[in-house]
Amino acid sequence: MRVRRFGELEAVIMDRVWDRDEPTTVRGILDEIVAEREIAYTTVMSTMDNLHRKGCLERERIGKAYWYQPTLTREQYSAALMREALQGGGRPDLVLAYFVEQIDADESAGLRAALRLRREQPKVRSAESLTLRTTVAE
């Protein structure tokens, strides 16, 4: 599986989309971004269209506008990036060891809790994990 990091504007847009509980339009995202920097409607529109074509956003036409929502959570996307780094960074055991050396006590406790939870749960592939594999692949 190949995960693609977002470009600068893609990351800004995805952060705004992830921060919402409901689908949004290009206009909704533009109205927030334009308060921070000068940007054209068409730039936001084409970037959101690109994110849709890459499988990061799904959209539905309602009236004259497309309504967008993410195909993965922020956490699922981050996990996919971490997996990509682990697979592509040399020896996975050393990559993981160096990663663990860099995390603080709270992050270490979170990692231990996640590993405990993983051991306790049966190994069943959820629809979310299947979605993650298909939507972030190039």
Coordinates of N, CA and C in Angstrom, one line a residue:
M1 N 0.8 -1.2 0.0 CA 0.0 0.0 0.0 C 0.9 1.2 0.0
R2 N 0.6 2.1 -0.9 CA 1.4 3.4 -1.0 C 0.5 4.5 -0.5
V3 N 1.0 5.3 0.5 CA 0.3 6.4 1.1 C 0.9 7.7 0.6
R4 N 0.2 8.6 0.2 CA 0.7 9.9 -0.3 C 0.5 11.0 0.7
R5 N 1.6 11.7 1.0 CA 1.4 12.8 1.9 C 0.7 13.9 1.2
F6 N 0.0 14.7 1.9 CA -0.7 15.9 1.3 C 0.2 17.0 1.1
G7 N -0.1 17.7 0.0 CA 0.6 19.0 -0.2 C 0.1 20.0 0.8
E8 N 0.7 21.2 0.8 CA 0.4 22.2 1.8 C -1.1 22.6 1.8
L9 N -1.7 22.9 0.7 CA -3.1 23.3 0.6 C -4.0 22.1 0.8
E10 N -3.6 20.9 0.3 CA -4.4 19.7 0.6 C -4.5 19.5 2.1
A11 N -3.4 19.6 2.8 CA -3.4 19.4 4.3 C -4.3 20.4 5.0
V12 N -4.2 21.7 4.6 CA -5.1 22.7 5.2 C -6.6 22.3 4.9
I13 N -6.9 22.0 3.7 CA -8.3 21.6 3.4 C -8.7 20.4 4.2
M14 N -7.9 19.3 4.2 CA -8.3 18.1 4.9 C -8.4 18.4 6.4
D15 N -7.6 19.2 7.0 CA -7.8 19.6 8.4 C -9.1 20.2 8.6
R16 N -9.5 21.1 7.7 CA -10.8 21.8 7.9 C -12.0 20.8 7.7
V17 N -11.9 19.9 6.8 CA -12.9 18.9 6.5 C -13.0 17.9 7.7
W18 N -11.8 17.5 8.2 CA -11.8 16.6 9.4 C -12.4 17.3 10.7
D19 N -12.2 18.6 10.8 CA -12.8 19.3 11.9 C -14.3 19.4 12.0
R20 N -14.9 19.0 10.9 CA -16.4 19.1 10.8 C -17.0 17.8 11.1
D21 N -18.2 17.9 11.7 CA -19.0 16.7 11.9 C -19.9 16.3 10.8
E22 N -20.1 17.2 9.8 CA -21.0 17.0 8.7 C -20.3 17.4 7.4
P23 N -20.8 16.9 6.3 CA -20.2 17.2 5.0 C -20.2 18.8 4.8
T24 N -19.3 19.2 3.9 CA -19.2 20.6 3.7 C -19.0 20.9 2.2
T25 N -19.1 22.1 1.8 CA -19.0 22.5 0.4 C -17.6 23.3 0.2
V26 N -17.3 23.5 -1.0 CA -16.1 24.3 -1.3 C -16.2 25.7 -0.7
R27 N -17.4 26.3 -0.8 CA -17.7 27.6 -0.2 C -17.4 27.6 1.3
G28 N -17.9 26.6 2.0 CA -17.6 26.5 3.4 C -16.2 26.4 3.8
I29 N -15.4 25.7 3.0 CA -13.9 25.6 3.3 C -13.3 27.0 2.9
L30 N -13.7 27.5 1.8 CA -13.1 28.8 1.3 C -13.3 29.9 2.3
D31 N -14.5 30.0 2.9 CA -14.8 31.0 3.8 C -13.9 31.0 5.0
E32 N -13.5 29.8 5.4 CA -12.5 29.7 6.6 C -11.1 30.1 6.1
I33 N -10.7 29.6 5.0 CA -9.3 29.8 4.6 C -9.0 31.2 4.2
V34 N -10.0 31.8 3.5 CA -9.8 33.2 3.0 C -9.6 34.2 4.2
A35 N -10.0 33.9 5.4 CA -9.8 34.7 6.5 C -8.3 34.7 6.9
E36 N -7.6 33.7 6.5 CA -6.1 33.6 6.8 C -5.2 34.0 5.7
R37 N -5.7 33.8 4.4 CA -4.8 34.1 3.3 C -5.7 34.3 2.1
E38 N -5.1 35.0 1.1 CA -5.8 35.3 -0.1 C -5.8 34.0 -1.0
I39 N -7.0 33.6 -1.4 CA -7.1 32.4 -2.2 C -8.3 32.4 -3.0
A40 N -8.3 31.9 -4.2 CA -9.4 31.9 -5.1 C -10.3 30.7 -4.9
Y41 N -11.6 30.9 -5.1 CA -12.6 29.8 -5.0 C -12.2 28.7 -5.9
T42 N -11.7 29.0 -7.1 CA -11.4 27.9 -8.1 C -10.2 27.1 -7.6
T43 N -9.3 27.7 -6.8 CA -8.1 27.0 -6.3 C -8.6 26.0 -5.3
V44 N -9.5 26.4 -4.4 CA -10.0 25.5 -3.4 C -10.8 24.4 -4.1
M45 N -11.6 24.7 -5.0 CA -12.5 23.8 -5.8 C -11.6 22.7 -6.5
S46 N -10.6 23.1 -7.2 CA -9.8 22.2 -7.9 C -9.0 21.3 -6.9
T47 N -8.6 21.8 -5.8 CA -7.8 21.0 -4.8 C -8.8 20.0 -4.2
M48 N -10.0 20.4 -3.9 CA -10.9 19.4 -3.3 C -11.3 18.4 -4.4
D49 N -11.4 18.8 -5.6 CA -11.7 17.8 -6.7 C -10.5 16.8 -6.8
N50 N -9.3 17.3 -6.7 CA -8.1 16.4 -6.7 C -8.2 15.4 -5.5
L51 N -8.5 15.9 -4.4 CA -8.6 15.1 -3.2 C -9.7 14.0 -3.4
H52 N -10.7 14.4 -4.0 CA -11.8 13.4 -4.4 C -11.3 12.4 -5.3
R53 N -10.6 12.8 -6.4 CA -10.1 11.8 -7.3 C -9.0 10.9 -6.7
K54 N -8.3 11.4 -5.7 CA -7.3 10.5 -5.0 C -7.9 9.6 -4.0
G55 N -9.2 9.8 -3.8 CA -9.9 8.9 -2.8 C -9.9 9.4 -1.4
C56 N -9.5 10.6 -1.2 CA -9.5 11.1 0.2 C -10.8 11.8 0.6
L57 N -11.5 12.3 -0.4 CA -12.8 12.9 -0.1 C -13.9 12.2 -1.0
E58 N -15.0 12.0 -0.4 CA -16.2 11.6 -1.2 C -17.1 12.7 -1.3
R59 N -17.9 12.7 -2.4 CA -18.8 13.9 -2.6 C -20.1 13.4 -3.1
E60 N -21.1 14.3 -2.8 CA -22.4 14.1 -3.3 C -23.0 15.4 -3.8
R61 N -23.6 15.4 -5.0 CA -24.1 16.6 -5.5 C -25.5 16.8 -4.9
I62 N -25.7 17.9 -4.3 CA -27.0 18.3 -3.7 C -27.3 19.7 -4.3
G63 N -28.3 19.8 -5.1 CA -28.6 21.0 -5.8 C -27.5 21.4 -6.7
K64 N -26.9 22.5 -6.6 CA -25.9 23.0 -7.6 C -24.5 22.7 -7.0
A65 N -24.4 22.3 -5.7 CA -23.1 22.2 -5.1 C -22.8 20.7 -4.7
Y66 N -21.5 20.4 -4.7 CA -21.0 19.2 -4.2 C -20.8 19.3 -2.7
W67 N -21.2 18.3 -2.0 CA -20.9 18.3 -0.5 C -19.9 17.2 -0.3
Y68 N -18.8 17.6 0.4 CA -17.7 16.7 0.6 C -17.6 16.2 2.0
Q69 N -17.1 15.0 2.2 CA -16.7 14.4 3.5 C -15.5 13.5 3.3
P70 N -14.7 13.3 4.4 CA -13.5 12.5 4.3 C -13.8 11.0 4.2
T71 N -13.0 10.3 3.5 CA -13.2 8.8 3.4 C -12.5 8.1 4.5
L72 N -11.5 8.8 5.2 CA -10.9 8.3 6.4 C -10.8 9.3 7.5
T73 N -10.7 8.9 8.7 CA -10.5 9.8 9.8 C -9.0 10.3 9.7
R74 N -8.8 11.4 10.4 CA -7.4 11.9 10.5 C -6.5 10.8 11.1
E75 N -7.0 10.1 12.1 CA -6.2 9.0 12.7 C -5.9 7.9 11.8
Q76 N -6.9 7.5 11.0 CA -6.6 6.4 10.0 C -5.6 6.8 9.0
Y77 N -5.6 8.1 8.5 CA -4.6 8.6 7.6 C -3.3 8.6 8.2
S78 N -3.2 9.1 9.4 CA -1.9 9.1 10.1 C -1.3 7.7 10.3
A79 N -2.2 6.8 10.7 CA -1.7 5.4 10.8 C -1.2 4.8 9.5
A80 N -1.8 5.2 8.4 CA -1.4 4.7 7.1 C 0.0 5.3 6.8
L81 N 0.2 6.6 7.1 CA 1.5 7.2 6.9 C 2.6 6.5 7.8
M82 N 2.2 6.2 9.0 CA 3.2 5.5 9.9 C 3.5 4.1 9.3
R83 N 2.5 3.4 8.8 CA 2.8 2.1 8.3 C 3.7 2.2 7.1
E84 N 3.5 3.2 6.2 CA 4.3 3.4 5.1 C 5.8 3.7 5.5
A85 N 5.9 4.5 6.5 CA 7.3 4.8 7.0 C 7.9 3.5 7.5
L86 N 7.2 2.7 8.2 CA 7.7 1.5 8.8 C 8.2 0.5 7.7
Q87 N 7.4 0.4 6.6 CA 7.7 -0.5 5.5 C 8.8 0.0 4.6
G88 N 8.9 1.3 4.5 CA 9.8 1.9 3.5 C 11.1 2.5 4.1
G89 N 11.3 2.3 5.4 CA 12.4 3.0 6.0 C 13.6 2.1 6.4
G90 N 13.8 1.1 5.7 CA 14.9 0.2 6.0 C 14.4 -1.0 6.8
R91 N 15.1 -1.4 7.8 CA 14.7 -2.6 8.6 C 13.6 -2.1 9.6
P92 N 12.4 -2.7 9.4 CA 11.3 -2.3 10.3 C 11.5 -2.4 11.8
D93 N 12.3 -3.4 12.2 CA 12.6 -3.5 13.6 C 13.4 -2.4 14.2
L94 N 14.4 -1.9 13.4 CA 15.2 -0.7 13.8 C 14.4 0.6 13.7
V95 N 13.6 0.7 12.6 CA 12.7 1.9 12.5 C 11.8 2.0 13.7
L96 N 11.2 0.9 14.1 CA 10.3 0.9 15.3 C 11.1 1.2 16.6
A97 N 12.3 0.6 16.7 CA 13.1 0.9 17.9 C 13.5 2.3 18.0
Y98 N 13.9 2.9 16.9 CA 14.2 4.4 16.9 C 13.0 5.2 17.2
F99 N 11.9 4.8 16.7 CA 10.6 5.6 17.0 C 10.3 5.5 18.5
V100 N 10.4 4.3 19.1 CA 10.1 4.2 20.5 C 11.0 5.0 21.3
E101 N 12.3 5.1 20.9 CA 13.3 5.9 21.7 C 12.9 7.4 21.7
Q102 N 12.1 7.9 20.7 CA 11.8 9.3 20.6 C 10.5 9.7 21.2
I103 N 9.7 8.7 21.6 CA 8.4 9.1 22.2 C 8.5 9.4 23.7
D104 N 7.6 10.2 24.2 CA 7.6 10.5 25.6 C 6.8 9.5 26.4
A105 N 6.7 9.7 27.7 CA 6.1 8.8 28.6 C 4.6 8.6 28.3
D106 N 3.9 9.7 28.0 CA 2.5 9.6 27.7 C 2.2 8.8 26.4
E107 N 3.1 9.1 25.4 CA 3.0 8.4 24.1 C 3.3 6.9 24.3
S108 N 4.3 6.6 25.2 CA 4.7 5.2 25.5 C 3.5 4.5 26.1
A109 N 2.8 5.1 27.1 CA 1.7 4.5 27.7 C 0.6 4.3 26.7
G110 N 0.4 5.2 25.8 CA -0.7 5.0 24.8 C -0.3 3.9 23.9
L111 N 0.9 3.7 23.5 CA 1.4 2.6 22.7 C 1.2 1.3 23.4
R112 N 1.5 1.2 24.7 CA 1.3 0.0 25.4 C -0.2 -0.3 25.5
A113 N -1.0 0.7 25.7 CA -2.5 0.4 25.8 C -3.0 -0.1 24.5
A114 N -2.5 0.5 23.4 CA -3.0 0.1 22.1 C -2.6 -1.4 21.8
L115 N -1.3 -1.7 22.2 CA -0.9 -3.1 22.0 C -1.7 -4.1 22.9
R116 N -2.0 -3.7 24.1 CA -2.8 -4.5 25.0 C -4.2 -4.8 24.4
L117 N -4.8 -3.7 23.9 CA -6.1 -3.8 23.2 C -6.1 -4.7 22.0
R118 N -5.1 -4.5 21.2 CA -4.9 -5.4 20.0 C -4.8 -6.9 20.4
R119 N -4.1 -7.2 21.5 CA -3.9 -8.6 21.9 C -5.3 -9.1 22.4
E120 N -6.1 -8.3 23.0 CA -7.3 -8.7 23.6 C -8.4 -8.9 22.6
Q121 N -8.4 -8.2 21.5 CA -9.4 -8.3 20.5 C -9.1 -9.3 19.4
P122 N -10.2 -10.0 19.0 CA -9.9 -11.0 17.9 C -9.5 -10.4 16.6
K123 N -8.7 -11.1 15.8 CA -8.2 -10.6 14.6 C -9.3 -10.7 13.5
V124 N -10.1 -9.7 13.5 CA -11.2 -9.6 12.5 C -11.0 -8.3 11.7
R125 N -11.0 -8.4 10.4 CA -10.8 -7.2 9.6 C -12.1 -6.5 9.5
S126 N -12.1 -5.2 9.9 CA -13.3 -4.4 9.9 C -13.4 -3.8 8.5
A127 N -14.6 -3.3 8.3 CA -14.9 -2.5 7.0 C -14.0 -1.3 7.0
E128 N -13.7 -0.7 8.1 CA -12.9 0.5 8.2 C -11.5 0.2 7.7
S129 N -10.9 -1.0 8.1 CA -9.5 -1.3 7.7 C -9.5 -1.6 6.2
L130 N -10.5 -2.2 5.7 CA -10.6 -2.5 4.2 C -10.7 -1.2 3.5
T131 N -11.5 -0.2 4.0 CA -11.7 1.1 3.3 C -10.3 1.8 3.3
L132 N -9.6 1.7 4.5 CA -8.3 2.4 4.6 C -7.4 1.9 3.5
R133 N -7.3 0.6 3.3 CA -6.4 0.0 2.3 C -6.7 0.5 0.9
T134 N -8.0 0.6 0.6 CA -8.3 0.9 -0.8 C -8.3 2.4 -1.1
T135 N -8.6 3.2 -0.1 CA -8.7 4.6 -0.4 C -7.4 5.4 -0.4
V136 N -6.4 4.9 0.3 CA -5.2 5.7 0.4 C -4.1 5.2 -0.6
A137 N -4.4 4.1 -1.3 CA -3.5 3.6 -2.3 C -3.5 4.5 -3.5
E138 N -2.3 4.6 -4.1 CA -2.2 5.5 -5.3 C -2.8 4.7 -6.5

